[in-house]
Coordinates of N, CA and C in Angstrom, one line a residue:
X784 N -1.0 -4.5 -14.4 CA -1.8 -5.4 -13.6 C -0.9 -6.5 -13.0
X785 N 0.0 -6.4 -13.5 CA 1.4 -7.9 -12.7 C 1.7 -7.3 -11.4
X786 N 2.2 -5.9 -11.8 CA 2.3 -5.6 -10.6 C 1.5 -6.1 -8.8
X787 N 0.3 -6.4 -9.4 CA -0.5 -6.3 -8.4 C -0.8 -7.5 -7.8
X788 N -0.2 -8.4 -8.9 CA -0.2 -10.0 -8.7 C 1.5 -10.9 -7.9
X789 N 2.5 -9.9 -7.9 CA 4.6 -10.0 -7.3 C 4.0 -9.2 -5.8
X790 N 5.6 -9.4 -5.6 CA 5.6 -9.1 -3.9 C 7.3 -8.1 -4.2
X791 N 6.9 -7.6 -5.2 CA 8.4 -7.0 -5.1 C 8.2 -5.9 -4.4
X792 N 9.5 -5.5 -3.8 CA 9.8 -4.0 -2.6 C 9.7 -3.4 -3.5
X793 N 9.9 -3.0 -4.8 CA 10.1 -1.8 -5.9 C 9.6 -1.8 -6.8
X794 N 8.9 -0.8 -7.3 CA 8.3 -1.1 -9.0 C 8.0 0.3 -9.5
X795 N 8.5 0.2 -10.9 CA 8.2 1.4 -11.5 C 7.3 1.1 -12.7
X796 N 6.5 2.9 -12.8 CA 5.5 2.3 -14.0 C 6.2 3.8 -14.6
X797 N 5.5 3.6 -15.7 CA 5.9 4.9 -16.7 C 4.2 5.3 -17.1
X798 N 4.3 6.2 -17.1 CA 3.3 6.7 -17.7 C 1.4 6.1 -17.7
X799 N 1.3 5.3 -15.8 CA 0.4 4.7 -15.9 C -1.1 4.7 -16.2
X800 N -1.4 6.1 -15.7 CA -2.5 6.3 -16.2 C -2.8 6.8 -17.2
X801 N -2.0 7.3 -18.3 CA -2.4 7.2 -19.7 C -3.4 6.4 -20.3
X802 N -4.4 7.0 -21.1 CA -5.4 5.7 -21.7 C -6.5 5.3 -20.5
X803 N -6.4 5.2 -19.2 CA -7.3 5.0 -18.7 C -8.6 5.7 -18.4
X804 N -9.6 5.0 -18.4 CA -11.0 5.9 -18.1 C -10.8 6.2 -16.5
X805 N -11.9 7.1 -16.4 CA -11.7 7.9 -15.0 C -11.8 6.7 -13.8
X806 N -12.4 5.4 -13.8 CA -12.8 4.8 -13.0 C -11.5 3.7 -13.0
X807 N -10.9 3.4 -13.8 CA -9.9 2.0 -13.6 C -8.8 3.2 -13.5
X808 N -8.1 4.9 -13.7 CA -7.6 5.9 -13.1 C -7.8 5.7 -11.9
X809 N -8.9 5.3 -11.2 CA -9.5 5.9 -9.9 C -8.8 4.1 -9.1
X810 N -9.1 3.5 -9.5 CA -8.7 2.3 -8.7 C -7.5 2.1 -9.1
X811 N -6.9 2.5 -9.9 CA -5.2 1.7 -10.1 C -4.4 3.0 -9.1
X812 N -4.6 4.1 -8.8 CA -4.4 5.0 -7.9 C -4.6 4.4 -6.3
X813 N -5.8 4.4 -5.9 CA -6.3 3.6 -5.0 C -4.8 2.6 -4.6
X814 N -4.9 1.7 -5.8 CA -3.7 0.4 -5.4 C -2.7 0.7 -5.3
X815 N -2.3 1.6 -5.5 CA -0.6 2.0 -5.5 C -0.6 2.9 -4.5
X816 N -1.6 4.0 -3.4 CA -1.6 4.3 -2.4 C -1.4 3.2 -1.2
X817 N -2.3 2.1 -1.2 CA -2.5 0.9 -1.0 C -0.7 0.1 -0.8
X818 N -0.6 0.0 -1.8 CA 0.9 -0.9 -2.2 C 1.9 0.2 -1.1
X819 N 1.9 1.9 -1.6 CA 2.7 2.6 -0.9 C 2.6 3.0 0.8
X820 N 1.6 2.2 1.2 CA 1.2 2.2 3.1 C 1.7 1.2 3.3
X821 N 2.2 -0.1 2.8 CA 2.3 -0.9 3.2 C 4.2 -1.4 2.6
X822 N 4.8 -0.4 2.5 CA 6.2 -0.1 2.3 C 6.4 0.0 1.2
X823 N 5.8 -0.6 -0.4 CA 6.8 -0.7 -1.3 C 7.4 0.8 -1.9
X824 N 8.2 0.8 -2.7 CA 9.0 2.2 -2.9 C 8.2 2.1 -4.5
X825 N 7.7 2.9 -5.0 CA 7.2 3.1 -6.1 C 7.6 4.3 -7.1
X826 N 8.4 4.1 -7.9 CA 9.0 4.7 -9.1 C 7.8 5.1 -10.2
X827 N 7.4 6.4 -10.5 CA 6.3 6.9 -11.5 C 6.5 8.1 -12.2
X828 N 7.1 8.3 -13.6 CA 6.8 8.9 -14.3 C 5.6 9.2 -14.8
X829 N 5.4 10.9 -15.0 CA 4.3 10.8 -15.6 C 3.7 12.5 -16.1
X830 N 3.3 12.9 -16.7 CA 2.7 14.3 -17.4 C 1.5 14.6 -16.7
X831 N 0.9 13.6 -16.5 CA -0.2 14.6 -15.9 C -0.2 14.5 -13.9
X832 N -0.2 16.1 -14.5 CA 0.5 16.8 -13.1 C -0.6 16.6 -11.7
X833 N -1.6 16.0 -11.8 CA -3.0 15.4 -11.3 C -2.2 14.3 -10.4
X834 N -1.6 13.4 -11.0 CA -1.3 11.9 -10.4 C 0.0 12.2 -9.7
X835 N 0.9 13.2 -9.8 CA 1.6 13.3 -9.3 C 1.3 14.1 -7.8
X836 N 0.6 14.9 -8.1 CA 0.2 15.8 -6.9 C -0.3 14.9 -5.6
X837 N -1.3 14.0 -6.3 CA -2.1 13.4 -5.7 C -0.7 11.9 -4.9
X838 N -0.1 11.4 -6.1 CA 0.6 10.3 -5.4 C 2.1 10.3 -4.8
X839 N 2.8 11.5 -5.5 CA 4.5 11.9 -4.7 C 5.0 12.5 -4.0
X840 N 6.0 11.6 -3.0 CA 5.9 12.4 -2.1 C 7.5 13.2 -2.3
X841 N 8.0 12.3 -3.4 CA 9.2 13.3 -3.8 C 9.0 13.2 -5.5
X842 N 9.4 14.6 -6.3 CA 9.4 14.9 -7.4 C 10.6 15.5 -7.4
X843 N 10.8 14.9 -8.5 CA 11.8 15.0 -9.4 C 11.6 15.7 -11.5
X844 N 11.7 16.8 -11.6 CA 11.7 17.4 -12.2 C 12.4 17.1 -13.8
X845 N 12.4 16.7 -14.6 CA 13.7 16.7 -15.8 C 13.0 17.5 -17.2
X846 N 14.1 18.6 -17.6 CA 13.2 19.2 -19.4 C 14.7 18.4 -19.8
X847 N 14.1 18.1 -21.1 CA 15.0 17.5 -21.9 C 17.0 17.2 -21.0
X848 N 16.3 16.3 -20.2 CA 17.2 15.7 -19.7 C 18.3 16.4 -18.5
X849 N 18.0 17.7 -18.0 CA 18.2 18.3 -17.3 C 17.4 18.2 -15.7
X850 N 17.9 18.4 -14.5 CA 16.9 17.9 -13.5 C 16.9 19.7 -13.0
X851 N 15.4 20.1 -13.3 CA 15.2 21.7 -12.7 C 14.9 21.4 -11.1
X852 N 14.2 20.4 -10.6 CA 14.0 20.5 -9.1 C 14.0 18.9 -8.4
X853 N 14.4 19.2 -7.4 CA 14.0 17.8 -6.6 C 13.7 18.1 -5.2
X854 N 12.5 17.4 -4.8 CA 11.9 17.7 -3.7 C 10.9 17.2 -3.4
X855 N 10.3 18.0 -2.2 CA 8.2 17.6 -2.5 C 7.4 18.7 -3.2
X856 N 6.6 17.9 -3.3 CA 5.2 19.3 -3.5 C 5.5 20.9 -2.9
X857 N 5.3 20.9 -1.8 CA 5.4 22.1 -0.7 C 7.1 22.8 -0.9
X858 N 8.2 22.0 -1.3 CA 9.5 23.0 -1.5 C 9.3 23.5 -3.1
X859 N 8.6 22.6 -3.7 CA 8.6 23.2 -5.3 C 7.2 24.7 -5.4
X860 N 6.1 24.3 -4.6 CA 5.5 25.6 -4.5 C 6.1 26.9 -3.5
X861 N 7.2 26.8 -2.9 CA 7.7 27.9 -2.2 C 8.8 27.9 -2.7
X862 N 9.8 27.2 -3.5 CA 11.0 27.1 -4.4 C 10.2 28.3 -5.6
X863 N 9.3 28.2 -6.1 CA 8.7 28.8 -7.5 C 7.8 29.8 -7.0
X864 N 7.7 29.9 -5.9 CA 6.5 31.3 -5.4 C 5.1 30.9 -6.0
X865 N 5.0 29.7 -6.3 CA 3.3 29.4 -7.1 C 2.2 28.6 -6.3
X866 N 1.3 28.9 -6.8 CA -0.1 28.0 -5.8 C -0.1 26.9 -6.2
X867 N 0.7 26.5 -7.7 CA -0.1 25.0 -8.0 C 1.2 24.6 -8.6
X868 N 1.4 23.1 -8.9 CA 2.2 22.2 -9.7 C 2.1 23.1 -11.0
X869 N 1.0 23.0 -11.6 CA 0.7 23.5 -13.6 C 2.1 24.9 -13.1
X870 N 1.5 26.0 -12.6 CA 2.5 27.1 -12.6 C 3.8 26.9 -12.3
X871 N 4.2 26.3 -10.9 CA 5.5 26.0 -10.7 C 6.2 25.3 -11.8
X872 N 5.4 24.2 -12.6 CA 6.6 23.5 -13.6 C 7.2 25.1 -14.6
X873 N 6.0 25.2 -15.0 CA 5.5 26.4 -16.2 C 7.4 27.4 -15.9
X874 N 7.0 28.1 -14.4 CA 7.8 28.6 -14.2 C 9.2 27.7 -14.1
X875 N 9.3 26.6 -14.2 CA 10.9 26.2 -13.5 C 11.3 26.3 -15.5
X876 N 10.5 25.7 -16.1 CA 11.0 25.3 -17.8 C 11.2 26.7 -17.6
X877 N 10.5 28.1 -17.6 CA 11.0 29.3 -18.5 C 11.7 29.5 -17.9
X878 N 12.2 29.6 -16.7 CA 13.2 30.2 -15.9 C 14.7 29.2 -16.1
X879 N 14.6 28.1 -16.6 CA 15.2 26.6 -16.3 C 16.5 26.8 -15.3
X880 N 15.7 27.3 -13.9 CA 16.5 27.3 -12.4 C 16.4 26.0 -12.3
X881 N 17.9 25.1 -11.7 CA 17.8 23.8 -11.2 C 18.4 24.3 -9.9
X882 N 17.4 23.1 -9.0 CA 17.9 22.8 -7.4 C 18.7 21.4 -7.6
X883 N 18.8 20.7 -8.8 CA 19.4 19.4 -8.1 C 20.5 19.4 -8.2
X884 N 21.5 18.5 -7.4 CA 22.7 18.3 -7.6 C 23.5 17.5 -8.8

């Protein structure tokens, strides 16, 4: 919630929609699209592959500390031959092919 109260260029959350119900999910999303039209650079870890689809425009990949992909959405589903984020990750861990440098 601070976040939304600073004027910083940068902010990272970790894991922010964890614990939230589908409606304050639905608006803290909203604000961080919001925050991201209007320049700031936004840093977001996170597991559920939902929030990322929906809010990154670059992903960054890491299994125990290794980086399997870096990109967008559209180079990781034609990087992994898959229709969706769930499969592509699925496939990058068993395969653990990395594109990053």
């Amino acid at each position: 919630a601070r976040f939304f109260y600073r004027n910083s260029p940068v902010v990272i959350f970790d894991e922010p929609t964890a614990g939230l119900d589908p409606l304050a999910a639905f608006i803290f999303k909203q604000k961080l699209m919001e925050a991201k039209s209007s320049g700031k650079t936004i840093l977001l870890t996170s597991h559920i592959l939902s929030d990322i689809e929906t809010l990154a425009d670059e992903i960054v990949f890491l299994n125990h500390g290794v980086c399997l992909f870096k990109g967008n959405l559209d180079e990781l589903l034609r990087f992994t031959e898959c229709a969706s984020i769930e499969t592509a990750m699925i496939k990058l861990i068993e395969n653990e092919v990395t594109t990053c440098y």
